[in-house]
Coordinates of N, CA and C in Angstrom, one line a residue:
X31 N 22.0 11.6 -3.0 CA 21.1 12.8 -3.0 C 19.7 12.3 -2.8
X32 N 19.0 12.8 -2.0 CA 17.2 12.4 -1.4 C 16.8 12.5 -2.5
X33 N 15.7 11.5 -2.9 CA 15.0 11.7 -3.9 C 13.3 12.3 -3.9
X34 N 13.1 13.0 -4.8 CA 11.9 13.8 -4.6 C 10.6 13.3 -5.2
X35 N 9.4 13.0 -4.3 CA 8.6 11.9 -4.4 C 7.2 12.3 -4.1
X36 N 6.4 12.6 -4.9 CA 5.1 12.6 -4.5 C 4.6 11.5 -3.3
X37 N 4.0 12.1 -2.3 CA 2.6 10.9 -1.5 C 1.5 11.3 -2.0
X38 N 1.0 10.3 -1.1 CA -0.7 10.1 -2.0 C -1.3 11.4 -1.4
X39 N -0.8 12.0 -0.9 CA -1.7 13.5 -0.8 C -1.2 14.3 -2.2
X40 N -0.3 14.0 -2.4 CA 0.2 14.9 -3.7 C 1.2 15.8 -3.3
X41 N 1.4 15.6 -2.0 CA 2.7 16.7 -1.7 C 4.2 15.9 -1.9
X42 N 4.7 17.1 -2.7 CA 6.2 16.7 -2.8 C 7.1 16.6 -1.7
X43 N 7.7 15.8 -1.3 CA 9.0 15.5 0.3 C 10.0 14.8 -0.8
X44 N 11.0 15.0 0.3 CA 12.1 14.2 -0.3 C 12.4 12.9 0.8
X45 N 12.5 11.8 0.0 CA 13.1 10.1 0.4 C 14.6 10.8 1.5
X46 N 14.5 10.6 2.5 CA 16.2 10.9 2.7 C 16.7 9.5 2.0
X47 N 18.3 9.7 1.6 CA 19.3 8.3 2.2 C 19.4 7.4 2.9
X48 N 18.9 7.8 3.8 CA 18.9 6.6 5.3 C 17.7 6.6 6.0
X49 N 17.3 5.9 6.5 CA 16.3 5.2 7.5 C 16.3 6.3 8.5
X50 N 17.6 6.3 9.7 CA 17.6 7.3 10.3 C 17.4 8.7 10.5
X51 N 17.2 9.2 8.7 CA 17.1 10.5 8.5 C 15.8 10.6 8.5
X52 N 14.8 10.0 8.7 CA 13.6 9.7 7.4 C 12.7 10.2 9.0
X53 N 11.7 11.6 9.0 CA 11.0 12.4 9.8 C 9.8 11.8 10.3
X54 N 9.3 10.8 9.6 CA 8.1 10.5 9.5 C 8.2 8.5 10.2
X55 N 9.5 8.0 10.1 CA 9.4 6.5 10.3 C 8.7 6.0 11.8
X56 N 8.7 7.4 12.8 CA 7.8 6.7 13.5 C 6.8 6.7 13.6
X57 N 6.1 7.1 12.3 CA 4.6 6.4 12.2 C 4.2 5.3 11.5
X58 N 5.2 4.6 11.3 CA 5.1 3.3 10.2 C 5.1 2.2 11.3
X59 N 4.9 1.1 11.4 CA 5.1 0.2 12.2 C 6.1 -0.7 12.0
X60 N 6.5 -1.0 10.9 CA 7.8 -2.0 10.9 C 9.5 -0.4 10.6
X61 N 8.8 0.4 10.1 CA 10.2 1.2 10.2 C 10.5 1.9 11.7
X62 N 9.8 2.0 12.8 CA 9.5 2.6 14.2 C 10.8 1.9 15.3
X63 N 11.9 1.8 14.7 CA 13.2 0.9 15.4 C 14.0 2.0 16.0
X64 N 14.3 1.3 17.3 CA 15.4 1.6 17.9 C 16.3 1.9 16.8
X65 N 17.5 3.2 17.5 CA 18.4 4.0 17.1 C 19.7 3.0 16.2
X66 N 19.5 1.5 17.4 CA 21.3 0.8 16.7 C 20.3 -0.3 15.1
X67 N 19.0 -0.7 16.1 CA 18.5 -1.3 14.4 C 17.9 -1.2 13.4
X68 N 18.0 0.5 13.4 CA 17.9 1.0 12.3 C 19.0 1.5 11.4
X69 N 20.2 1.7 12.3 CA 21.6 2.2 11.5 C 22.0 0.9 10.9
X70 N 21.6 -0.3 11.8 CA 22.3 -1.5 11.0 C 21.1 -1.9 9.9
X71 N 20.0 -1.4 10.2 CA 19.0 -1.5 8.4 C 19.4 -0.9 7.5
X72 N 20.0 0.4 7.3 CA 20.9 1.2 6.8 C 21.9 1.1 5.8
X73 N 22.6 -0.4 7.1 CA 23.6 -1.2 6.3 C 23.5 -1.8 5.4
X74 N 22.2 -2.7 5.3 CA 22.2 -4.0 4.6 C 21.1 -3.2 3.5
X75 N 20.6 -1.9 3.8 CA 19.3 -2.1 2.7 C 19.9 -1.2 1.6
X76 N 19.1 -1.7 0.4 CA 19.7 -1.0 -0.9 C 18.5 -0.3 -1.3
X77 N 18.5 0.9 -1.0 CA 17.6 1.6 -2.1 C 17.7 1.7 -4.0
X78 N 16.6 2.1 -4.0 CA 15.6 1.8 -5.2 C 14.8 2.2 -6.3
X79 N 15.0 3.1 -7.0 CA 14.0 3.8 -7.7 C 13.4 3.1 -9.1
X80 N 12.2 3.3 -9.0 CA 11.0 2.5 -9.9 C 10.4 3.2 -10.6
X81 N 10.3 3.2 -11.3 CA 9.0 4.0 -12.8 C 8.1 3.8 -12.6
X82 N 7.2 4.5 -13.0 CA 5.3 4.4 -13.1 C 5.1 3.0 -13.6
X83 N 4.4 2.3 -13.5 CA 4.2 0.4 -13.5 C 5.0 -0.1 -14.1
X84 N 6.2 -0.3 -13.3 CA 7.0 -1.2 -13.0 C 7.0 -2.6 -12.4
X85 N 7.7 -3.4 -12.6 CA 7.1 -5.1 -11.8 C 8.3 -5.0 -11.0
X86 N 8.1 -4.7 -9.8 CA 8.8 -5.2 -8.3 C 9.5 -6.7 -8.1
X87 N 8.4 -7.2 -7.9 CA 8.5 -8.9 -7.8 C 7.1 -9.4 -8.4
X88 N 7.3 -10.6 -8.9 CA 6.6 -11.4 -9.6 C 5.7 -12.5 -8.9
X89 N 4.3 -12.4 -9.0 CA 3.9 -14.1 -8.6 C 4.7 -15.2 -8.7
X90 N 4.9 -15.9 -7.5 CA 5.4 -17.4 -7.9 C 7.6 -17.3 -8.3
X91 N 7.3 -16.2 -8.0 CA 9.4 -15.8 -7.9 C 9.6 -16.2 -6.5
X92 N 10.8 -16.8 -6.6 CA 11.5 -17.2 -5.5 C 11.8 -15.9 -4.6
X93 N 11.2 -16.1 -3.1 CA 11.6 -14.9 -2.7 C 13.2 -14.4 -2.5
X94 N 13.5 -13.3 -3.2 CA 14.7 -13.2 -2.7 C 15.3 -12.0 -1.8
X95 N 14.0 -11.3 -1.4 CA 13.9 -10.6 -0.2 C 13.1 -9.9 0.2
X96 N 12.7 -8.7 1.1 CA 11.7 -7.7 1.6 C 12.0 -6.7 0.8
X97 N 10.6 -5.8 0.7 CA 10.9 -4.5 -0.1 C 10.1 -3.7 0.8
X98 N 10.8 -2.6 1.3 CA 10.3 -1.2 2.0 C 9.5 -0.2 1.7
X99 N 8.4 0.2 1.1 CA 8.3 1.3 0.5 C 8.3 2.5 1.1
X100 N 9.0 3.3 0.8 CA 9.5 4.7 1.2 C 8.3 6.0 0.4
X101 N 8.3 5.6 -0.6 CA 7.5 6.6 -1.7 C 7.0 6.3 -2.5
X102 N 5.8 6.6 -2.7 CA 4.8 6.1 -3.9 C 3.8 4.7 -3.5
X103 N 2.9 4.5 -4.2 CA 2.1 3.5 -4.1 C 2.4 2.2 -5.5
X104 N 2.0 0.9 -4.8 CA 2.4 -0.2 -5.7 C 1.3 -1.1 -5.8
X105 N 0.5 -2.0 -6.9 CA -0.5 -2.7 -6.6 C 0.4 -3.8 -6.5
X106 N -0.7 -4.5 -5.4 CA -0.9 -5.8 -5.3 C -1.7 -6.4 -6.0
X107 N -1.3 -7.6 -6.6 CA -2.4 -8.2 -7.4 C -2.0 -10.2 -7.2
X108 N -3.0 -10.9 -7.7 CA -2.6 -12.4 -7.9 C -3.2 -12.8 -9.6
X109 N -3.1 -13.8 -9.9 CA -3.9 -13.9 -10.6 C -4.1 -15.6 -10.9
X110 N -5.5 -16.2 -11.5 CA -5.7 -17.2 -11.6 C -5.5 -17.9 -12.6
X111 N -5.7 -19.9 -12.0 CA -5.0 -20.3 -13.5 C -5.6 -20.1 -15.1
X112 N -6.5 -19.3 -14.6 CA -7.5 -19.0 -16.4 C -7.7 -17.7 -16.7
X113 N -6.2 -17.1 -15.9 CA -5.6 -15.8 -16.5 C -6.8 -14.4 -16.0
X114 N -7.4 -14.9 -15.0 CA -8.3 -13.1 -14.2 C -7.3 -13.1 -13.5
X115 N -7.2 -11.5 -13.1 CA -6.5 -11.4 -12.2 C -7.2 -10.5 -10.7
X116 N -7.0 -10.5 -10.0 CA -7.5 -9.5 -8.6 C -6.5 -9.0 -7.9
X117 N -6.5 -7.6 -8.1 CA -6.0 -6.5 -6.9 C -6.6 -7.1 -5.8
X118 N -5.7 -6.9 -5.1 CA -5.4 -7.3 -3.6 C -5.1 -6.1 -2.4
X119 N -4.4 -5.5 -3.2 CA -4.1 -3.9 -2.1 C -3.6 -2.9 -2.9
X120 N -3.6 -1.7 -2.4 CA -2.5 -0.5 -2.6 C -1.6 -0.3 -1.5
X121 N -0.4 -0.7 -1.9 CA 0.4 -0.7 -1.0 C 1.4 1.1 -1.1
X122 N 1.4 0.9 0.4 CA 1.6 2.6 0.1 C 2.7 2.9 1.8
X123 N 3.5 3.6 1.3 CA 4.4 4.3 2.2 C 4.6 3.6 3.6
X124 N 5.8 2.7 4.0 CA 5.2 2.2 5.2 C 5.2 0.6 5.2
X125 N 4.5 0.1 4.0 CA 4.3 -0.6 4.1 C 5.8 -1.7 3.6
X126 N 5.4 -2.9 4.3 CA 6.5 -4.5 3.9 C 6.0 -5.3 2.9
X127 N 6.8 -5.6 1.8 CA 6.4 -6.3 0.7 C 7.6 -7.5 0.6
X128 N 6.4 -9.0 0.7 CA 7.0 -9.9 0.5 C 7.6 -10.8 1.8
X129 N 7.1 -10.1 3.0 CA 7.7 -10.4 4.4 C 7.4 -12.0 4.6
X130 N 6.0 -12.1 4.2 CA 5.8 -13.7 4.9 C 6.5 -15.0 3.7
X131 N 6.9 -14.4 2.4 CA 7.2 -15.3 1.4 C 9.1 -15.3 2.1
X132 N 9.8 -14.4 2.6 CA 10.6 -14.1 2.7 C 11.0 -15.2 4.2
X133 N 10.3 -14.9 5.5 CA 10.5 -15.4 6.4 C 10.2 -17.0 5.8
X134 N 9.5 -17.5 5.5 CA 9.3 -18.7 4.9 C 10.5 -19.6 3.9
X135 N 10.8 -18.6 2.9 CA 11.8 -19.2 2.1 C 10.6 -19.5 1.0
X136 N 9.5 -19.2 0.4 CA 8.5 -19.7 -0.6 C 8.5 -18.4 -1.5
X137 N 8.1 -18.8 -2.6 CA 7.7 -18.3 -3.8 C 6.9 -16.6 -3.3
X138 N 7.2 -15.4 -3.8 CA 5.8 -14.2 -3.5 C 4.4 -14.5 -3.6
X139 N 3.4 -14.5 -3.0 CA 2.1 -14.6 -3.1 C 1.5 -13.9 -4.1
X140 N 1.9 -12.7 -4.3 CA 1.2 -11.8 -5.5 C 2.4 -11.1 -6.0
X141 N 1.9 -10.6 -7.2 CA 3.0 -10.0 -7.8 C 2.9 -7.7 -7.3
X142 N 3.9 -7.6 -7.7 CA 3.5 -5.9 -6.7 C 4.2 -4.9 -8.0
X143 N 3.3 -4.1 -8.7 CA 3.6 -3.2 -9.5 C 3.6 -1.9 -9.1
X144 N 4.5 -1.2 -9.7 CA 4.3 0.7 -9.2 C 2.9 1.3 -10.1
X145 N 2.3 2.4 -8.9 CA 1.4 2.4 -10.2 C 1.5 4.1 -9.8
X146 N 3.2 4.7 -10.1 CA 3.3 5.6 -9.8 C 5.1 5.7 -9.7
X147 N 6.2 6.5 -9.7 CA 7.5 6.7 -9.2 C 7.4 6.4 -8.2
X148 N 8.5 5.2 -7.8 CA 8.3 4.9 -6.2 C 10.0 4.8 -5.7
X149 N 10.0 5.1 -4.5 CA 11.5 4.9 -3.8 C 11.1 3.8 -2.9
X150 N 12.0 2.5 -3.2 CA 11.9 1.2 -2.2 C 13.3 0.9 -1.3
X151 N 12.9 0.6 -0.2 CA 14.5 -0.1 0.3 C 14.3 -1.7 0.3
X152 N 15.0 -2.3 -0.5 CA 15.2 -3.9 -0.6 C 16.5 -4.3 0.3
X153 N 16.0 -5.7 1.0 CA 17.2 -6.0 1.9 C 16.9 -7.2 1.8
X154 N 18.4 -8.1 1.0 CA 18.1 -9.9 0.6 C 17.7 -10.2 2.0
X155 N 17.6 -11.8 1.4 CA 16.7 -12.4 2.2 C 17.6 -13.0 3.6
X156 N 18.9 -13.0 3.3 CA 20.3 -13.8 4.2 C 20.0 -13.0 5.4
X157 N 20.2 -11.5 4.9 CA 20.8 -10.1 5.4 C 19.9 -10.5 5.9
X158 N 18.4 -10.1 5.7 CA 17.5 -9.7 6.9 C 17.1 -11.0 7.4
X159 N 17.4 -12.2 7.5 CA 17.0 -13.0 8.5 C 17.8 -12.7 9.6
X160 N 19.2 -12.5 9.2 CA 20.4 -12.2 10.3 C 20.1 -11.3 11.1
X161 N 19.4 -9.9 10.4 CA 19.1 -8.8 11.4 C 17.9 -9.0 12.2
X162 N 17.2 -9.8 11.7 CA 15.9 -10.1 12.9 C 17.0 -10.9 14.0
X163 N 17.5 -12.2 13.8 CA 18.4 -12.7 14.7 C 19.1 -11.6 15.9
X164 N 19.4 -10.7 15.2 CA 20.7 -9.9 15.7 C 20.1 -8.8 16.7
X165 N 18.7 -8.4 16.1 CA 17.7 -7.8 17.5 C 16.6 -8.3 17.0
X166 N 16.4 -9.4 18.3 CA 15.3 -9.1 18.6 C 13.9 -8.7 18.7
X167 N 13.9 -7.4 19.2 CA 12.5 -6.7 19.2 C 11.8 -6.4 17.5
X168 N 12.9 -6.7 16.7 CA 12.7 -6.4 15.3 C 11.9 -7.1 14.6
X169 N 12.0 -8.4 15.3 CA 10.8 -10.2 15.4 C 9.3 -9.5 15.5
X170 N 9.4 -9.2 16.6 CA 8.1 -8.5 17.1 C 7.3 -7.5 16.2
X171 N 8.4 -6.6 15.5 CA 7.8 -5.7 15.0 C 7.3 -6.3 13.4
X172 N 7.9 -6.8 12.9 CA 7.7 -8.0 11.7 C 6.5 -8.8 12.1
X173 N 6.3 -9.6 13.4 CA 5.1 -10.3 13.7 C 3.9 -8.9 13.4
X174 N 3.8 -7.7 13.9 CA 2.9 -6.9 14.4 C 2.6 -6.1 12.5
X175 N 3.7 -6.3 11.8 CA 3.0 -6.0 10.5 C 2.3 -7.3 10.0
X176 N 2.8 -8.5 10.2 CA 2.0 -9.8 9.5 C 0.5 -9.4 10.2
X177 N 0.5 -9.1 11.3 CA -1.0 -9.1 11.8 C -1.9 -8.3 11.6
X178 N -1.2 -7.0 11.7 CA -1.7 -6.0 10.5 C -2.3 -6.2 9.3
X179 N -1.6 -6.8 8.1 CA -1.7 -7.4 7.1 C -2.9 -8.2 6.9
X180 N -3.2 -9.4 8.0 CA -4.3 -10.3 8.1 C -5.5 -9.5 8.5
X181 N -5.4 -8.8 9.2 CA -6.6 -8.0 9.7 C -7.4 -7.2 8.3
X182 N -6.1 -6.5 7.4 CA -6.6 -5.7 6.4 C -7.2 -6.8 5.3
X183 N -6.5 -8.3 5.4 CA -6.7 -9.1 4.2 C -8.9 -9.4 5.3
X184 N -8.9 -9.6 6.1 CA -10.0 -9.7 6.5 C -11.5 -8.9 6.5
X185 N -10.2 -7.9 6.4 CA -11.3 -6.2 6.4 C -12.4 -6.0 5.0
X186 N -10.9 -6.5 4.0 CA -11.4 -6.4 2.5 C -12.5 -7.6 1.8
X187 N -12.2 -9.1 2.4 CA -12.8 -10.2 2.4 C -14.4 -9.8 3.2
X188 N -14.4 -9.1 4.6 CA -15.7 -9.1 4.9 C -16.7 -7.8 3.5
X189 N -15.6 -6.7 3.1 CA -16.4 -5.9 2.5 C -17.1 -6.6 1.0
X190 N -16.2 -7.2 0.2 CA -16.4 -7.9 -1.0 C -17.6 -8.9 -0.4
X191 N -17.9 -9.5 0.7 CA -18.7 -10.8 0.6 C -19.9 -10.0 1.9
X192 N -19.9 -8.8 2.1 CA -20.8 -8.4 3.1 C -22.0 -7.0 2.5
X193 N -21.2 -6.5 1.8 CA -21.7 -5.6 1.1 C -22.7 -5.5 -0.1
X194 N -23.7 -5.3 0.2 CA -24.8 -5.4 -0.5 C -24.6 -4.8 -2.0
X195 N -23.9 -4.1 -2.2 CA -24.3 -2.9 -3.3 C -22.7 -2.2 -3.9
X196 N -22.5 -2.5 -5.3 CA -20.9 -1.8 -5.9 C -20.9 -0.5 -5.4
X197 N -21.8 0.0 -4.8 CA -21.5 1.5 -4.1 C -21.5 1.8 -3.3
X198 N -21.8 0.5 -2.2 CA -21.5 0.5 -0.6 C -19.7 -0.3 -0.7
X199 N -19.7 -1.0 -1.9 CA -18.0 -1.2 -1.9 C -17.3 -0.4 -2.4
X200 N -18.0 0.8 -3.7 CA -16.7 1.3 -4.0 C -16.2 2.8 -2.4
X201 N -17.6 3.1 -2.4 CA -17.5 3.9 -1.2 C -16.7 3.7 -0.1
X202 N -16.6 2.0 0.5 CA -16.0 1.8 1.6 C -14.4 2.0 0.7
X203 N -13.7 1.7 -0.2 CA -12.5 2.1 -1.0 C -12.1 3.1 -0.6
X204 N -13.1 3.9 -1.5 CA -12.3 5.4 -1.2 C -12.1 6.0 0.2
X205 N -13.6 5.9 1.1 CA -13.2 5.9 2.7 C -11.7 5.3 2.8
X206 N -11.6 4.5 2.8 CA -10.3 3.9 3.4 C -9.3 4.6 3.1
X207 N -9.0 4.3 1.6 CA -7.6 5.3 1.1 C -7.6 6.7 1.2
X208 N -8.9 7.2 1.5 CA -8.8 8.7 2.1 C -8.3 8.5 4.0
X209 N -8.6 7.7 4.7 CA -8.4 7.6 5.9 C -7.0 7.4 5.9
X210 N -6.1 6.3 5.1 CA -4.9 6.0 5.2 C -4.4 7.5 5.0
X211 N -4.2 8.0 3.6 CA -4.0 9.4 3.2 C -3.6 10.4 4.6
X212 N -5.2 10.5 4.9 CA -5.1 11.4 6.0 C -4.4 11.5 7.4
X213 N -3.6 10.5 7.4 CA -2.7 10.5 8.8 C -3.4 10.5 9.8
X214 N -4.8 10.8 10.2 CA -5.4 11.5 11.2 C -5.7 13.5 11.0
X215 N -5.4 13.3 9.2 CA -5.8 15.4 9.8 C -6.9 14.9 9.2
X216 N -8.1 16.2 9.5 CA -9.3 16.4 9.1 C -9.5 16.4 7.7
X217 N -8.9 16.6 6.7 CA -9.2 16.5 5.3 C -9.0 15.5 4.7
X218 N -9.9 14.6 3.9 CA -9.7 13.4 3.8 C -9.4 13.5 2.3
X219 N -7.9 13.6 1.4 CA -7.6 13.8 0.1 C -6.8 12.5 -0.3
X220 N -7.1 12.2 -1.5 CA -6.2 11.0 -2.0 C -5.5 11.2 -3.0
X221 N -4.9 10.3 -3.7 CA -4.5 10.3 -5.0 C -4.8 9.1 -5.8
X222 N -5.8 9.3 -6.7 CA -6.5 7.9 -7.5 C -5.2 7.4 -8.4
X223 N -4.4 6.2 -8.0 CA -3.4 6.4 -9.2 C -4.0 4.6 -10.1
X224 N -5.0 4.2 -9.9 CA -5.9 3.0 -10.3 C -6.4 3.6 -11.6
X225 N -6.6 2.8 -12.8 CA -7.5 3.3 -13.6 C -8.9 3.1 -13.3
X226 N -9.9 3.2 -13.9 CA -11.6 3.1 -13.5 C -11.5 1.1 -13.9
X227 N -11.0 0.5 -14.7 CA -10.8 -0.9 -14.7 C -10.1 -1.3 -13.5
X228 N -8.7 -1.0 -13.2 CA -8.4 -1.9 -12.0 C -9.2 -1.2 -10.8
X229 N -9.8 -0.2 -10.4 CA -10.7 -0.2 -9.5 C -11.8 -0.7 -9.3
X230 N -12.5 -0.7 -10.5 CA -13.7 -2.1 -11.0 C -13.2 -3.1 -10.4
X231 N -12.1 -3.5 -10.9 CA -11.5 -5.0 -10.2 C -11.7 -5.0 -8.5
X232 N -11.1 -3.7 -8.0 CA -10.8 -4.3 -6.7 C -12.4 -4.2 -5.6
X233 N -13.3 -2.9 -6.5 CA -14.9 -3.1 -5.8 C -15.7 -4.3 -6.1
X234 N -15.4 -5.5 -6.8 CA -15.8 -6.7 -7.8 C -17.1 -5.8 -8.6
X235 N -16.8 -4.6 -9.8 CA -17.9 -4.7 -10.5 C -17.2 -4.4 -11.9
X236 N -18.4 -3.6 -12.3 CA -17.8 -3.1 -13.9 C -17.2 -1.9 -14.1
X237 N -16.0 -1.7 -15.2 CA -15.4 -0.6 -15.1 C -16.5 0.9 -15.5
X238 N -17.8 0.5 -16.0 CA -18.7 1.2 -16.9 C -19.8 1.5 -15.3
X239 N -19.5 0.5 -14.1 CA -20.7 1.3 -13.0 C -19.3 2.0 -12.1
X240 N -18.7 1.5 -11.9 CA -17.4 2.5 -11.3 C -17.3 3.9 -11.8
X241 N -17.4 4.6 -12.7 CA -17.6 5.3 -13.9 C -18.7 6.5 -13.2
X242 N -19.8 5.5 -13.5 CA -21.0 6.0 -13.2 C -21.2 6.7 -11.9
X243 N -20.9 5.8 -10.7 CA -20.6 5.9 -9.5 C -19.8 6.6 -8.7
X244 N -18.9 6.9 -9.7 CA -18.1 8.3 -9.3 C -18.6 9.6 -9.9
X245 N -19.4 9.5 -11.3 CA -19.9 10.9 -11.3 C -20.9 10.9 -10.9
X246 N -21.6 9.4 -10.3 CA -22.8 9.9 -9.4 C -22.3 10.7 -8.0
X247 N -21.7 10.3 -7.2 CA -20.7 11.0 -6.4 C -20.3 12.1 -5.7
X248 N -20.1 12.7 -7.0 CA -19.4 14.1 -7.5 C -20.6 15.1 -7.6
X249 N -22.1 14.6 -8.5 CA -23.3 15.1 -8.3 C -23.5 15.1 -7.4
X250 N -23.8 14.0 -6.8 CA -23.9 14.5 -5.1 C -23.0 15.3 -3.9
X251 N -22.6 15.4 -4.3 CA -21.0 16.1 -3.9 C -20.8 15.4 -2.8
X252 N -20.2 14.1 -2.6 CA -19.8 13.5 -1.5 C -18.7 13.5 -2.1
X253 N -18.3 13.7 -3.4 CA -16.6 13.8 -3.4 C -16.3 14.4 -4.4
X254 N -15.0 15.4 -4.3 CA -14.9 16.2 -5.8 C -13.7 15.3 -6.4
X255 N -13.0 15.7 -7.9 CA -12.2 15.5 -8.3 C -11.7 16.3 -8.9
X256 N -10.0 16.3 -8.7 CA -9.6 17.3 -9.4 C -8.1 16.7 -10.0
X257 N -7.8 16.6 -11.6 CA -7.4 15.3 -12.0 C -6.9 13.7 -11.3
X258 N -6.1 13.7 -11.0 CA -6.1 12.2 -10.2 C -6.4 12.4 -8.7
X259 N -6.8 13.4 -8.0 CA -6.5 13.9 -6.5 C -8.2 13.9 -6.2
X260 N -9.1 13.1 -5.3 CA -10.1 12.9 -4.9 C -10.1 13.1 -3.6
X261 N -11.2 14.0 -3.6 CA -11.6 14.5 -1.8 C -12.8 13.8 -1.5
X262 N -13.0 13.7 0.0 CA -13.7 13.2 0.2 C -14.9 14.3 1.6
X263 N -15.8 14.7 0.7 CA -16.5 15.8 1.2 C -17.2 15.9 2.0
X264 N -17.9 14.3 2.1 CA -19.6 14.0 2.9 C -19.2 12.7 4.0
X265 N -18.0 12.7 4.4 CA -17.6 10.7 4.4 C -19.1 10.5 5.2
X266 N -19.4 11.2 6.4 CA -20.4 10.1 6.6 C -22.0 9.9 5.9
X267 N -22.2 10.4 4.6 CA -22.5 10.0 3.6 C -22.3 8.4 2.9
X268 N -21.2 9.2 2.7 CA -20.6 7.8 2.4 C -20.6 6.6 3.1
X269 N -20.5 6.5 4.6 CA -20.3 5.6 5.2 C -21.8 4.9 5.3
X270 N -23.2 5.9 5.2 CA -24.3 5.6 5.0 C -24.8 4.1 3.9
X271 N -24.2 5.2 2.7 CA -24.0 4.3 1.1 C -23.2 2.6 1.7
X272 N -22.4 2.8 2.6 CA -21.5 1.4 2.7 C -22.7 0.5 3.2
X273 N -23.2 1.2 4.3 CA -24.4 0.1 5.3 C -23.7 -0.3 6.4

């Protein structure tokens, strides 16, 4: 039976059963497959249901395969040997977890937590080398998320080391996850599922100017909130505040 799943807009859909059923996969880049290698994804993958912060896979775990996410968002995080840790992403609908530890045969890079009910499809590591073997164009589509991936890991490295001001970073944040959100419609709505600490973490400031910075925000009305669900009112405001 589909399971029923908030996105980060906050609208309830239901997960189908299968890949093939699923209305939306060809907007995703690695789920966007031909008709025969997605019924054979179908085969091999095991769906998944996760609780609100749950541990997916762990730092430093042997990989033992890809994870799909169908529903809900998951943090990415690493952490160092004197125990900080840094969010790394929100991974969210669409997205491949674990692909390059996977194709490699190495340990996960970061560890990936629910930070919300999530539906995943997991497919070991045997299975899915076999099915890249077995098509093809499915290589390709795997290359085009790794490059994806590097470009966002680039995007977020220029903002943390280019950005003058925790409010030209926290701003370029919410821009973003309101842009992901929005598919391309005109309303830019999210769902904050971060507390004001791990958001602190991922703008590099404090959880007490993060705080600030959003009810400065809100006074300004460049963004309202309405419990976890944040709009985004002024963006090119906002984009001003980035620099």
């Amino acid at each position: 039976m589909p399971a029923a799943i908030k996105n980060t807009n906050s609208v309830t859909y239901e997960v189908p059963d299968r890949c093939a059923q699923c209305a939306v996969r060809a907007e995703r880049i690695f789920c966007n497959l031909p008709d025969d290698a997605i019924s054979y994804f179908d085969e091999i993958a095991m769906q998944i249901s996760y609780p609100s912060r749950s541990i997916v896979f762990e730092e430093g775990q042997r990989a033992s395969g890809i994870f799909v996410i169908c529903g809900g968002q998951i943090k990415l995080s690493a952490t160092s040997r004197d125990g900080r840790t840094m969010i790394l992403k929100i991974a969210t609908p669409g997205d491949v977890l674990g692909l390059t530890a996977t194709l490699n045969d190495l340990p996960y890079e970061v560890t990936a937590e629910t930070l919300e009910p999530c539906q995943v499809r997991s497919v070991r590591r045997r299975d899915f080398m076999e099915f890249l073997s077995r098509f093809g164009h499915v290589s390709r589509q795997a290359a085009q998320v790794i490059a994806h991936e590097y470009h966002e890991v680039f995007l977020d490295a220029r903002r943390l080391a280019l950005s003058g001001s925790a409010a030209g970073r926290l701003a370029q944040l919410l821009l973003d996850w309101a842009r992901t959100s929005s598919c391309g419609r005109p309303e830019m709505r999210f769902t904050m599922a971060l507390t004001h600490e791990e958001l602190a973490n991922m703008a590099g400031t404090s959880r007490e100017t993060v705080t600030r910075l959003l009810n400065q925000f809100e006074r300004d009305d460049l963004i309202s909130r309405h419990g976890a669900t944040i709009s985004i009112l002024q963006p090119a405001e906002l984009e001003r505040i980035v620099g």
